[in-house]
Coordinates of C-alpha atoms and ligand atoms in Angstrom, one line a residue:
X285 CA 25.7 291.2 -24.9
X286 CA 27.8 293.1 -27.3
X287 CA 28.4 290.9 -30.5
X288 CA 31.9 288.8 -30.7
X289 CA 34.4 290.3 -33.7
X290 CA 34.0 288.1 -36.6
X291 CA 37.8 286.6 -36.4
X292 CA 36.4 285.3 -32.9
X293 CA 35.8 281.7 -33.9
X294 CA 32.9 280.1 -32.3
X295 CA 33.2 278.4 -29.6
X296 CA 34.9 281.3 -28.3
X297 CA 31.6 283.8 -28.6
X298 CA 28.7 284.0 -26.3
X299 CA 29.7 282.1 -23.2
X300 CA 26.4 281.2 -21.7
X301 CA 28.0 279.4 -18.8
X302 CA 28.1 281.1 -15.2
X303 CA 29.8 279.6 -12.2
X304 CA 28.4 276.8 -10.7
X305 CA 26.9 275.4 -14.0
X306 CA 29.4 272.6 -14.2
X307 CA 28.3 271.3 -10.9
X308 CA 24.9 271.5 -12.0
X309 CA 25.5 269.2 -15.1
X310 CA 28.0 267.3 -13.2
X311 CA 30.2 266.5 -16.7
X312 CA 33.6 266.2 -16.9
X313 CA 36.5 265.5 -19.4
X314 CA 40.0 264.8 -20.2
X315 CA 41.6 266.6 -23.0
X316 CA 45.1 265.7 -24.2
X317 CA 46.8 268.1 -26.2
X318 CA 45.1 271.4 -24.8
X319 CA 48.1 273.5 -24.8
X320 CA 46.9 274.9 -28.3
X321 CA 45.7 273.8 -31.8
X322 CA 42.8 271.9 -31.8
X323 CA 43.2 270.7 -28.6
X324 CA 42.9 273.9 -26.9
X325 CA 39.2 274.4 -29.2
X326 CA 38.0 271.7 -28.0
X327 CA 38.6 272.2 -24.5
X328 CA 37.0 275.8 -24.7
X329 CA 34.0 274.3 -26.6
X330 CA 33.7 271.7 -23.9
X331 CA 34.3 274.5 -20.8
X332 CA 31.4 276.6 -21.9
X333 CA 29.2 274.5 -21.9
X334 CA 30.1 273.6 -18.5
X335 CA 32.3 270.8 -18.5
X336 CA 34.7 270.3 -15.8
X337 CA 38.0 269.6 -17.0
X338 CA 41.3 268.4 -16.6
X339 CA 43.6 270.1 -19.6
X340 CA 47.3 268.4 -20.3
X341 CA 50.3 268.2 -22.4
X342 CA 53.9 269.1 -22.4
X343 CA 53.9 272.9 -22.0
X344 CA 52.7 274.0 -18.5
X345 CA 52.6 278.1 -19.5
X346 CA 50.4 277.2 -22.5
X347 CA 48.1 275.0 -20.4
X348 CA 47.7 277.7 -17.9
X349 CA 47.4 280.5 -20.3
X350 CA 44.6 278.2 -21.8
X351 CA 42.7 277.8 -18.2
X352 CA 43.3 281.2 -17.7
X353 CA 41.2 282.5 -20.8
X354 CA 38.8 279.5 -20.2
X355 CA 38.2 280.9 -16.9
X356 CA 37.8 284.2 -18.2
X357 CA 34.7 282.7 -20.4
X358 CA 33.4 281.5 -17.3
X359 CA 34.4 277.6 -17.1
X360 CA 35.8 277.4 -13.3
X361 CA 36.5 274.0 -13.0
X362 CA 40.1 273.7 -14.9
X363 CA 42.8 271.6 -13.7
X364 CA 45.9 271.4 -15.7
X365 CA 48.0 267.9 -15.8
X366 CA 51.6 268.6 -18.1
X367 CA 53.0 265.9 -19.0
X368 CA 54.4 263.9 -21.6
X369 CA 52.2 261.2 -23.3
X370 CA 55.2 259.5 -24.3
X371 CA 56.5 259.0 -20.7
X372 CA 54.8 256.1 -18.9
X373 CA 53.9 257.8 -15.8
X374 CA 51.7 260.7 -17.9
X375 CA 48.2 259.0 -17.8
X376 CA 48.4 257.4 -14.7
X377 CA 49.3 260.9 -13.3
X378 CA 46.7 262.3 -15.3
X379 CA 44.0 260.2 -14.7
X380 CA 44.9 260.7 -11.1
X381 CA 44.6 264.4 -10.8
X382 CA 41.4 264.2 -12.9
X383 CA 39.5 261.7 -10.6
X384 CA 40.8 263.3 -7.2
X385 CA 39.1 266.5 -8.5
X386 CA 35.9 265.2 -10.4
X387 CA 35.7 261.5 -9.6
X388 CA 34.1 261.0 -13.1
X389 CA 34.7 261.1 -16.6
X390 CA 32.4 261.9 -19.3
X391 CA 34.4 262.7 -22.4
X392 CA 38.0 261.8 -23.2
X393 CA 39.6 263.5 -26.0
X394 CA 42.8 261.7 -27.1
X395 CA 44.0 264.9 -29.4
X396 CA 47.6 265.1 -28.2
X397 CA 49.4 264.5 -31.9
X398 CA 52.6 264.5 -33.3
X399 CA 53.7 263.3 -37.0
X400 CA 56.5 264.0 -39.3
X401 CA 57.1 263.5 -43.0
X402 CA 59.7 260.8 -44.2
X403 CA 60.1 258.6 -46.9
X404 CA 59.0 255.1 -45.5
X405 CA 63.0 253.8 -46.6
X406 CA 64.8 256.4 -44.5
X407 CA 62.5 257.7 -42.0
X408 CA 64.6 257.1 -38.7
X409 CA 63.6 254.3 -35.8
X410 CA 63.7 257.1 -33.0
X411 CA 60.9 259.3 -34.6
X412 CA 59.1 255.8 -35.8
X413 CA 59.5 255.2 -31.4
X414 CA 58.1 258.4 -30.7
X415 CA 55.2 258.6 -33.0
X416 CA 54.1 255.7 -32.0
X417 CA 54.3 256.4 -28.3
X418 CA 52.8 259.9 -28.4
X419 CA 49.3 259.3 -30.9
X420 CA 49.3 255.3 -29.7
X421 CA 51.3 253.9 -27.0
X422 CA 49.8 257.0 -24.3
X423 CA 46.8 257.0 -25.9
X424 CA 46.1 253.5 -24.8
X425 CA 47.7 253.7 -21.6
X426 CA 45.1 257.0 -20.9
X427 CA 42.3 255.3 -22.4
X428 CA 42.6 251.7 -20.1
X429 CA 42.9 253.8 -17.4
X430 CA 40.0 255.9 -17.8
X431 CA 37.7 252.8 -18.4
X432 CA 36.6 252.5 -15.1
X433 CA 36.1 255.9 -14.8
X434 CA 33.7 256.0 -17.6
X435 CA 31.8 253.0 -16.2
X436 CA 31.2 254.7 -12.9
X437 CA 30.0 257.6 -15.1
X438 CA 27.9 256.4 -18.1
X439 CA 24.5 255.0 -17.2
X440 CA 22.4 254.2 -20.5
X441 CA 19.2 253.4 -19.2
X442 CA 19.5 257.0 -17.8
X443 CA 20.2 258.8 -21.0
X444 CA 24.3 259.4 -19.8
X445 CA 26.9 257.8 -21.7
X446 CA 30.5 258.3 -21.7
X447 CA 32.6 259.3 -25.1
X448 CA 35.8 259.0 -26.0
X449 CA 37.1 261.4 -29.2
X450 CA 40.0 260.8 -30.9
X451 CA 42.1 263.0 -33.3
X452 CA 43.0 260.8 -36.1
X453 CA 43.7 261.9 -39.7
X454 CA 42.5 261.1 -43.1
X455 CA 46.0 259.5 -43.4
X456 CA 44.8 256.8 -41.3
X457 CA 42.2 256.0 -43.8
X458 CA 43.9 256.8 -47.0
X459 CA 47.6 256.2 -47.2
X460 CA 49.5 259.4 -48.4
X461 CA 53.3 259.2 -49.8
X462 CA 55.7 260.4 -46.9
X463 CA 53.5 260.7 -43.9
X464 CA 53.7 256.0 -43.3
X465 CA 54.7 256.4 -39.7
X466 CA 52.1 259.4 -38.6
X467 CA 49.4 257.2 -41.2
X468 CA 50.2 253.9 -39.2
X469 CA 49.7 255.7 -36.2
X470 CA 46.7 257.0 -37.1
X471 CA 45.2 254.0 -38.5
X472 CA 46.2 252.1 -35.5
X473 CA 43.6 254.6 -33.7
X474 CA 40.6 254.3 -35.7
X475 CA 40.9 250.4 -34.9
X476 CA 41.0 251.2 -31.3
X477 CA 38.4 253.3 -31.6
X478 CA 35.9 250.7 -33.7
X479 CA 37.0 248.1 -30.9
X480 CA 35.9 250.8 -28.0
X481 CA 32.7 250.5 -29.7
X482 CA 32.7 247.0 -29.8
X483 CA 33.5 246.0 -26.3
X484 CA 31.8 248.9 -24.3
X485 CA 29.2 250.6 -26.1
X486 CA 26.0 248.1 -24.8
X487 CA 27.8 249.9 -21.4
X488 CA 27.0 253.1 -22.6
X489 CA 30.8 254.2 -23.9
X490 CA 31.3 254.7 -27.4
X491 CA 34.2 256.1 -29.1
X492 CA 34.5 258.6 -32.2
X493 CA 38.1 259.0 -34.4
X494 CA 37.8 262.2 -36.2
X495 CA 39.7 261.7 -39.6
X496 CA 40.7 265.2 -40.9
X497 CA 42.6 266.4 -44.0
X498 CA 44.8 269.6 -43.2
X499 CA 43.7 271.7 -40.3
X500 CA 45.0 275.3 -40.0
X501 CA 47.4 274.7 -36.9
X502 CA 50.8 274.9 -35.9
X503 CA 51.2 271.4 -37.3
X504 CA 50.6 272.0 -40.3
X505 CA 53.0 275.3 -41.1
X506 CA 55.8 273.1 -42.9
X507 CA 53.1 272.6 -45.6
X508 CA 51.8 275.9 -46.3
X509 CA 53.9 277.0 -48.9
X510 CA 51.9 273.7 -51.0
X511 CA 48.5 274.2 -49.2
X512 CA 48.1 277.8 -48.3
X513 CA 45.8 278.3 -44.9
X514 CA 42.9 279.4 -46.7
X515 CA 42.5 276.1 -48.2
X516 CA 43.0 274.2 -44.7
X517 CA 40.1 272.9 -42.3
X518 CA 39.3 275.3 -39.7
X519 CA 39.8 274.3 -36.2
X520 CA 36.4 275.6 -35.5
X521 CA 35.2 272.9 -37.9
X522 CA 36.4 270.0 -35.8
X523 CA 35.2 271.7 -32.6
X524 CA 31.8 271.7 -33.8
X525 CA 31.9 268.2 -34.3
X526 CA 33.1 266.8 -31.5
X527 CA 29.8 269.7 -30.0
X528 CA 27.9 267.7 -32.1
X529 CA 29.1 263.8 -31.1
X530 CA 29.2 264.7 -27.7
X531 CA 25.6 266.2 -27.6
X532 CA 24.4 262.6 -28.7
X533 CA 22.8 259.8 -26.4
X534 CA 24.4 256.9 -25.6
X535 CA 22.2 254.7 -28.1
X536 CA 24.0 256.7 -31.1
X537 CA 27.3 255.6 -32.0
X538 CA 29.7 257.2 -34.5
X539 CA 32.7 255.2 -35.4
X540 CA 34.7 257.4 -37.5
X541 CA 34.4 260.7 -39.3
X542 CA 36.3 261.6 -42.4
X543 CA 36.5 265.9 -43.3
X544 CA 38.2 266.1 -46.2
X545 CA 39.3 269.8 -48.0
X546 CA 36.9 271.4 -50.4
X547 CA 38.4 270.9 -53.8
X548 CA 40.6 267.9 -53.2
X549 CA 39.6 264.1 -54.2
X550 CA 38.5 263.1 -51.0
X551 CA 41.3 260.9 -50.6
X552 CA 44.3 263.3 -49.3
X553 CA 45.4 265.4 -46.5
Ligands
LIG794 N1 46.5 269.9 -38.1 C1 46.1 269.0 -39.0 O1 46.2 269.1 -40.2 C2 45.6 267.6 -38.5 C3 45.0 266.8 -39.4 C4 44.5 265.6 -38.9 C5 44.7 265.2 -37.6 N2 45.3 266.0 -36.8 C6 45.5 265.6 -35.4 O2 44.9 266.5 -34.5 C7 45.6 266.5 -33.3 C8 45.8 267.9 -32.8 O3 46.7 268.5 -33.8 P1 46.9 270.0 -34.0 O4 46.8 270.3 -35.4 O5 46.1 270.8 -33.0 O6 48.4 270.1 -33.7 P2 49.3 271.1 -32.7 O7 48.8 272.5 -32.9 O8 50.7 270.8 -33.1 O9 49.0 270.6 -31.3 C9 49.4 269.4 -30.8 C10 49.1 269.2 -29.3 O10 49.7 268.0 -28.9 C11 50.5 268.2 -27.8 N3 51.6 267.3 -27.8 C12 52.5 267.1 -28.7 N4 53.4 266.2 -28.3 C13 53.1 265.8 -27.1 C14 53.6 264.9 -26.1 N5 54.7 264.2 -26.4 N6 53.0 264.7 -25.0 C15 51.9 265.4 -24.7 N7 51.3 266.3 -25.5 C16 51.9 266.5 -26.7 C17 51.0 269.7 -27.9 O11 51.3 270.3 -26.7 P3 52.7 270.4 -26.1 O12 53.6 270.9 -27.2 O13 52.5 271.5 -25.0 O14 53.1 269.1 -25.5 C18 49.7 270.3 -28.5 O15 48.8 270.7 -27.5 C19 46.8 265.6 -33.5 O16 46.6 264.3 -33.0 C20 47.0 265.6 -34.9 O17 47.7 264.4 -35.4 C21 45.8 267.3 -37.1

């Protein structure tokens, strides 16, 4: 096979999946936010290596155009869901669609993510509402629903668990001036993550909140002209590690990991 061009990132090179592998593993998963970012690495990470999955978020062209190269690497199984997590009916649609196509769920990865600087003294009560329903309210809402799907999947003394990865930020963990709302948020999900862990693990689900500074995405262009992209995580970095989480039996559980920017304290975005 003729070698990828090194601008190719990773998880995009070699597919070494051929149809029919995902019904041979028989692994599924949910990923919110797929439409682009990191979202939409993740989900190609997680379709070659022969996941079935369901893809959603707001924009239906970008969902399909992401199933469409997904297919092209040889995933298959793709459904796409739109819809917005900060409407009510969103998971419960989701979660639907999924479980009428796969009826299982292996891996959930609550990515879907919106934040917006502010100065905690002015920053408006409609973008508090909306921050907090798009990276917590619908997040919830998609994870309670997909409980029982996980249960029916995950089966520890067999070696299968179920995972659940969420995209928090390093402003969850350490509080940054101007980012309180998208922080709160944020910290709000690592909790829920470290109580998935509590309650369900001994069942064989676990959950993961991935805590990274600045990732080179569209989310983080109104920041550029003070962190240039070279000095940004690459979104190949967090695919890797969810690769690596996801890869892991159902006896190992990893609460929460921090990637912070080479060069930086540690303790910013
Ligand atoms: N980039 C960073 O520096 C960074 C650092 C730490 C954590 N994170 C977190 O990582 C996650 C992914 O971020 P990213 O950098 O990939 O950002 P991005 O490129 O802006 O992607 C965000 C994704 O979320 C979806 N989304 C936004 N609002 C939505 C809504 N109301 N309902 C459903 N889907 C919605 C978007 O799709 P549609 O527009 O199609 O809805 C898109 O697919 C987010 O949770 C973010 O907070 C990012």
């Amino acid at each position: 096979m003729p070698s990828a061009p090194s601008s190719t990132p990773a998880w995009k090179q070699e597919p070494d999946v051929t149809e029919g592998t995902e019904r041979a593993t028989g692994r599924t998963a949910i990923v919110t936010g797929a439409s682009g970012g990191i979202g939409a690495g993740i989900a190609a990470m997680l379709g070659r290596r022969g996941y079935g999955l369901t893809l959603t978020a707001r924009r239906q062209d970008a969902l399909d155009a992401v199933a469409a190269d997904l297919r092209g690497l040889g995933s298959p199984h793709v459904l796409v869901s739109p819809g917005d997590l900060a409407d009510e009916a969103t998971p419960a649609a989701v979660v639907a669609a999924h479980t009428e196509a796969f009826g299982g769920l292996d891996c959930l990865v609550l990515n879907a993510g919106v934040g917006s600087a502010g100065a905690i003294g002015s920053y408006p009560r409609h973008r508090f509402d909306k921050t907090v329903a798009v990276n917590l309210s619908g997040p919830f809402e998609l994870l309670q629903q997909c409980v029982p799907l996980m249960r029916a999947t995950a089966d520890p003394a067999t070696g299968r668990g179920a995972r659940v990865v969420a995209l928090a930020s390093i402003t969850g963990r350490y509080a940054e001036p101007g980012l309180a709302v998208y922080g709160a948020t944020k910290a709000a999900l690592i909790s829920l993550v470290a109580t998935v862990n509590t309650e369900l693990s001994a069942e064989g689900i676990s959950a993961t909140a991935l805590c990274p500074g600045y990732v080179e995405t569209d989310m983080t262009l109104w920041v550029r002209d003070r962190v240039p992209a070279a000095q940004m995580i690459r979104t190949d970095d967090i695919v890797r590690l969810v690769e690596a989480v996801v890869d892991l039996s159902p006896q190992a559980v990893v609460p929460e990991i921090v990637i912070s920017r080479a060069g930086t304290s540690g303790y910013e975005a």
